[in-house]
Coordinates of C-alpha atoms in Angstrom, one line a residue:
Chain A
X1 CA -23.8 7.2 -12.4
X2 CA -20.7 6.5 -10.1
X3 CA -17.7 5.6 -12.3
X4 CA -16.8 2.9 -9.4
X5 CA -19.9 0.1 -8.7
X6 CA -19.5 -2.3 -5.9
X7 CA -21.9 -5.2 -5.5
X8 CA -23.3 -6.2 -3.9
X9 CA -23.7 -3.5 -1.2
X10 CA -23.9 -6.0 1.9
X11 CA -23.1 -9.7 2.2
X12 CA -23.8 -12.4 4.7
X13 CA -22.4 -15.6 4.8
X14 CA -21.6 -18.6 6.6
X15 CA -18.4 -19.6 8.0
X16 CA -17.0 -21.7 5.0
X17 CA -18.5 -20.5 2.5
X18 CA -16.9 -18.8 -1.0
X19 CA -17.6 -15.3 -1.6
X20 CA -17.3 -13.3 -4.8
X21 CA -17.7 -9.3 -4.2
X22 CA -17.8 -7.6 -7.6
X23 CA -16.4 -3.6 -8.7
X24 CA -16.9 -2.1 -12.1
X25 CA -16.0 0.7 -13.4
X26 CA -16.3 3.3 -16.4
X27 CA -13.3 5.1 -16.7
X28 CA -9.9 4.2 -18.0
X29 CA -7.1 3.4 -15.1
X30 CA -3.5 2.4 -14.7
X31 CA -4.8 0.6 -11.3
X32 CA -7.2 -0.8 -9.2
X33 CA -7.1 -1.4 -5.2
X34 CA -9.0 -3.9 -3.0
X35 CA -8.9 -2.3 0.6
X36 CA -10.5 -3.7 3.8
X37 CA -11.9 -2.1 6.2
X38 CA -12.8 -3.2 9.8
X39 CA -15.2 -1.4 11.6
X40 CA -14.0 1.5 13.7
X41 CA -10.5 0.7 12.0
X42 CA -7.9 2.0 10.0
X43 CA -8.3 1.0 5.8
X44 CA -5.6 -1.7 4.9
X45 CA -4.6 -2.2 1.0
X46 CA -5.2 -6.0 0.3
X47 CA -4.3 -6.2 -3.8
X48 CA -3.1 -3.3 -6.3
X49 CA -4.2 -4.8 -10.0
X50 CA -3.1 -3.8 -13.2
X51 CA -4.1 -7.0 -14.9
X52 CA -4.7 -11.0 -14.8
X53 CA -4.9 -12.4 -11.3
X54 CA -3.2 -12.3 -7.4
X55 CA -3.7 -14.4 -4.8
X56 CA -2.9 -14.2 -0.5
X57 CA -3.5 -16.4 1.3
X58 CA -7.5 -17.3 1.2
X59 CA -8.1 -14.0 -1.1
X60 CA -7.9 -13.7 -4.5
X61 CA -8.2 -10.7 -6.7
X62 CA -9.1 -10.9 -10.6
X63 CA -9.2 -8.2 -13.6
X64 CA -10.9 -7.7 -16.6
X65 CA -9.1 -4.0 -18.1
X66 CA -11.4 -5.1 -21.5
X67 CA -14.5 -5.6 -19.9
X68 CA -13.4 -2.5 -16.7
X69 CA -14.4 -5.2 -14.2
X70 CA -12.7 -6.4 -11.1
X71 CA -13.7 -9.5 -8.6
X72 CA -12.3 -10.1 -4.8
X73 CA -13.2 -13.9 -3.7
X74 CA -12.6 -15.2 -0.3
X75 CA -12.3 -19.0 0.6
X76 CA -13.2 -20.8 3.0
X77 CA -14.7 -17.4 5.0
X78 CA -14.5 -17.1 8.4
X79 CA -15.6 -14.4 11.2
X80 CA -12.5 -12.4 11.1
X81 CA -13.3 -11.7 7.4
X82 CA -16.1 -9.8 8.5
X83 CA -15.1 -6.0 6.9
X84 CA -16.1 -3.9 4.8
X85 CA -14.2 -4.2 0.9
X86 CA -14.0 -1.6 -0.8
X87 CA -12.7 -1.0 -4.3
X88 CA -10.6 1.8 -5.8
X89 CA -9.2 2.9 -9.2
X90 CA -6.2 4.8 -9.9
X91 CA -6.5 7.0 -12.8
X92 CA -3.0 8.2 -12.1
X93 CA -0.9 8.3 -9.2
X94 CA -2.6 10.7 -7.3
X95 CA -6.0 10.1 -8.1
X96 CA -8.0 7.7 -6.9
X97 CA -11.6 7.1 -7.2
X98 CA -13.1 4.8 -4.6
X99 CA -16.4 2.5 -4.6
X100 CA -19.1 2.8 -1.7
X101 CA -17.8 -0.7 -0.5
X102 CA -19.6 -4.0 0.3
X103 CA -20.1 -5.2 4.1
X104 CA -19.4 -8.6 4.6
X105 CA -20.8 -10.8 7.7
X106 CA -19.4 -14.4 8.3
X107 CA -21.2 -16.0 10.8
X108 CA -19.9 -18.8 12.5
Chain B
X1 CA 1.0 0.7 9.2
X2 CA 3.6 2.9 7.3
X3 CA 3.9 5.3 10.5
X4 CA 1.0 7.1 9.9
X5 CA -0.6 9.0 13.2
X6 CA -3.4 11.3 13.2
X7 CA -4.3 13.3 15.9
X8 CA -7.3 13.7 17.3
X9 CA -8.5 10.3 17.2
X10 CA -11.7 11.2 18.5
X11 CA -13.4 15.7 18.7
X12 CA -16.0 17.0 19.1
X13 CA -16.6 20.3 18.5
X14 CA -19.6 23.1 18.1
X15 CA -20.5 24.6 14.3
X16 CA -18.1 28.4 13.7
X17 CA -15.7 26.8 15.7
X18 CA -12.2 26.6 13.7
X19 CA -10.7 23.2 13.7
X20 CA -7.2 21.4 13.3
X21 CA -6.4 17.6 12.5
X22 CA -3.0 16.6 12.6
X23 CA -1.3 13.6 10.1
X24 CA 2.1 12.6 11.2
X25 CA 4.4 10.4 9.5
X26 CA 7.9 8.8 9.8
X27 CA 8.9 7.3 7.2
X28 CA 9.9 10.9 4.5
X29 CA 7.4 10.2 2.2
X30 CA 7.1 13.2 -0.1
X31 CA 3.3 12.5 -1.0
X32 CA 0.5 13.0 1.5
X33 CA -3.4 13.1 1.4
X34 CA -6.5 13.9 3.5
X35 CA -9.9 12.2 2.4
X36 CA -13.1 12.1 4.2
X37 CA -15.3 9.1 4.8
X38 CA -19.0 9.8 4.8
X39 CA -22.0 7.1 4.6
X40 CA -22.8 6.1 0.9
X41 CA -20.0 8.1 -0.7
X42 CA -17.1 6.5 -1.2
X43 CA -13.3 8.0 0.4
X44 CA -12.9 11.7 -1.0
X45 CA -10.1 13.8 -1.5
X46 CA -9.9 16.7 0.0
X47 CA -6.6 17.8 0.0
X48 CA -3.1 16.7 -1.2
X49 CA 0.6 17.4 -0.3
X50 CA 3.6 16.9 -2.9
X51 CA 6.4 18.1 -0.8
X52 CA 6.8 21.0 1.9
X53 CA 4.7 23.9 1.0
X54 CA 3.6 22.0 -2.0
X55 CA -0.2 21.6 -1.7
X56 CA -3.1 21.0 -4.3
X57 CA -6.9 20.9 -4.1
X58 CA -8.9 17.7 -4.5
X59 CA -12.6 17.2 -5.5
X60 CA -14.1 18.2 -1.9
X61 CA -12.2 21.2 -0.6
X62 CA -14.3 23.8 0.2
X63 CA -14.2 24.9 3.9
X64 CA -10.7 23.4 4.1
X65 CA -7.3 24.0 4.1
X66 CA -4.0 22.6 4.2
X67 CA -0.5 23.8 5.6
X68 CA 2.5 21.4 5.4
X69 CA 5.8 23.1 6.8
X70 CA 8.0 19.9 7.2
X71 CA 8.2 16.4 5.6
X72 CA 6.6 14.4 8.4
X73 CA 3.2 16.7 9.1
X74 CA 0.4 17.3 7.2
X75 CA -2.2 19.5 8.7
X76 CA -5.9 19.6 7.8
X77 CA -7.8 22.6 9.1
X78 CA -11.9 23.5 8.9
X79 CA -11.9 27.8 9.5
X80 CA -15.3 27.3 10.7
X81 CA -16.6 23.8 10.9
X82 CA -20.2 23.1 9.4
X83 CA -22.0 20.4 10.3
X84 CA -21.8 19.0 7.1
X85 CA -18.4 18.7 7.7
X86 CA -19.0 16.1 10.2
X87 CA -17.3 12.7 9.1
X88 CA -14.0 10.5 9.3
X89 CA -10.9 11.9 8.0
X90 CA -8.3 10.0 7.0
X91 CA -4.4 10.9 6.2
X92 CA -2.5 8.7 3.6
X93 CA 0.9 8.3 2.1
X94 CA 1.9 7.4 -1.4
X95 CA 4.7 4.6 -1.5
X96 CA 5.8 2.0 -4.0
X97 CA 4.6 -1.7 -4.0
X98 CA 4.8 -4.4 -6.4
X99 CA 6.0 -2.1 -9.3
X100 CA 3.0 0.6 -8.8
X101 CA 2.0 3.1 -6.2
X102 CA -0.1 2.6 -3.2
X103 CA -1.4 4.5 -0.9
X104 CA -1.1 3.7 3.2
X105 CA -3.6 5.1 5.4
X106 CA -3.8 6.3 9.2
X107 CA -6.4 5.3 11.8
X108 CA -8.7 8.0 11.1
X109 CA -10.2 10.9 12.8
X110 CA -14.1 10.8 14.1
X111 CA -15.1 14.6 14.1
X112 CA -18.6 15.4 15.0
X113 CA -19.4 19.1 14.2
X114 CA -22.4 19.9 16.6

């Protein structure tokens, strides 16, 4: 069993619509990363989470530590939301331990 | 971007052949990584830097080693490349943000081992 789960694996969606993309995890962390990944691009950090709740712009990031679960919604999607999200613990500063990620499709 | 470069961007080269991938950055950070990105695994470390000369091992080293002789470059090298060893490699620095680390990543290197 991975100790990082992402679902689900891929997503389609409509331009508009709310989506919820899920990561949980088994082991014991001082962190956890959403990332975003475009394809054929570089990897971009969108939230680093240690507890409760941040928001940027249309994303938000929520965490669970007691129940070792993490969501990343997105509002009102649209096109250029189109990525891949993957999720990644820290278990200390130099260790990370990154989920499979979840391809996302808006269509217009 | 944090000033992260890799170079290649793109190689590819034949299996025995020995191999070299280049991270540069500009911005003195003292930690540095090399992962590899393959379908349905997530990022792996290979490789990590703590300061010149200062390297350690990460869960996926085999057939790999590192050399870092200044600051700003971090250099991954395949002795023989494999095909197995055919994936994206990306470099990354360790900052501070919002009270925690994070890590900043380059573009990536596409290396096809044929």
């Amino acid at each position: 069993k991975n100790e990082v789960e992402q679902s689900p694996q891929n997503l389609t969606a409509q331009e508009g619509e709310f989506i919820t993309i899920n990561c949980s995890y088994s082991v014991g962390i001082s962190a956890l990363h959403w990332l975003q990944q475009h394809p054929g691009g570089g990897i971009v950090s969108l939230f680093m989470l240690s507890s409760g709740k941040k928001k940027h712009g249309r994303l938000i990031a929520t965490i669970n530590i007691q129940e070792k679960h993490s969501s990343l919604h997105i509002t009102a999607s649209h096109p250029r939301d189109s990525a891949v999200y993957i999720c990644a613990v820290a278990l200390g500063p130099d260790k990370l331990i990154f989920g499979t990620g979840t391809r996302l499709q808006v269509f217009p | 971007d944090a000033g992260i470069t890799q170079s290649p961007r793109h190689k590819v080269t034949e299996t025995g052949t020995p191999v070299t991938l280049r991270c540069h950055q500009t911005e003195n950070h003292r930690y540095m990584y090399w992962y590899r990105q393959d379908p349905g695994h997530g990022l792996r470390l290979i490789h990590y830097s703590y300061g010149v000369k200062d390297t350690d091992k990460g869960e996926v080293s085999d057939g790999y080693s590192v050399s870092r002789s200044k600051t700003e470059d971090f250099l991954l090298t395949l002795e023989s490349a494999t095909s197995s060893q055919t994936s994206v490699y990306f470099c990354a620095i360790r900052g501070l943000a919002g009270g925690g680390y994070e890590q900043y990543f380059g573009p990536g290197t596409r290396l096809t081992v044929t």
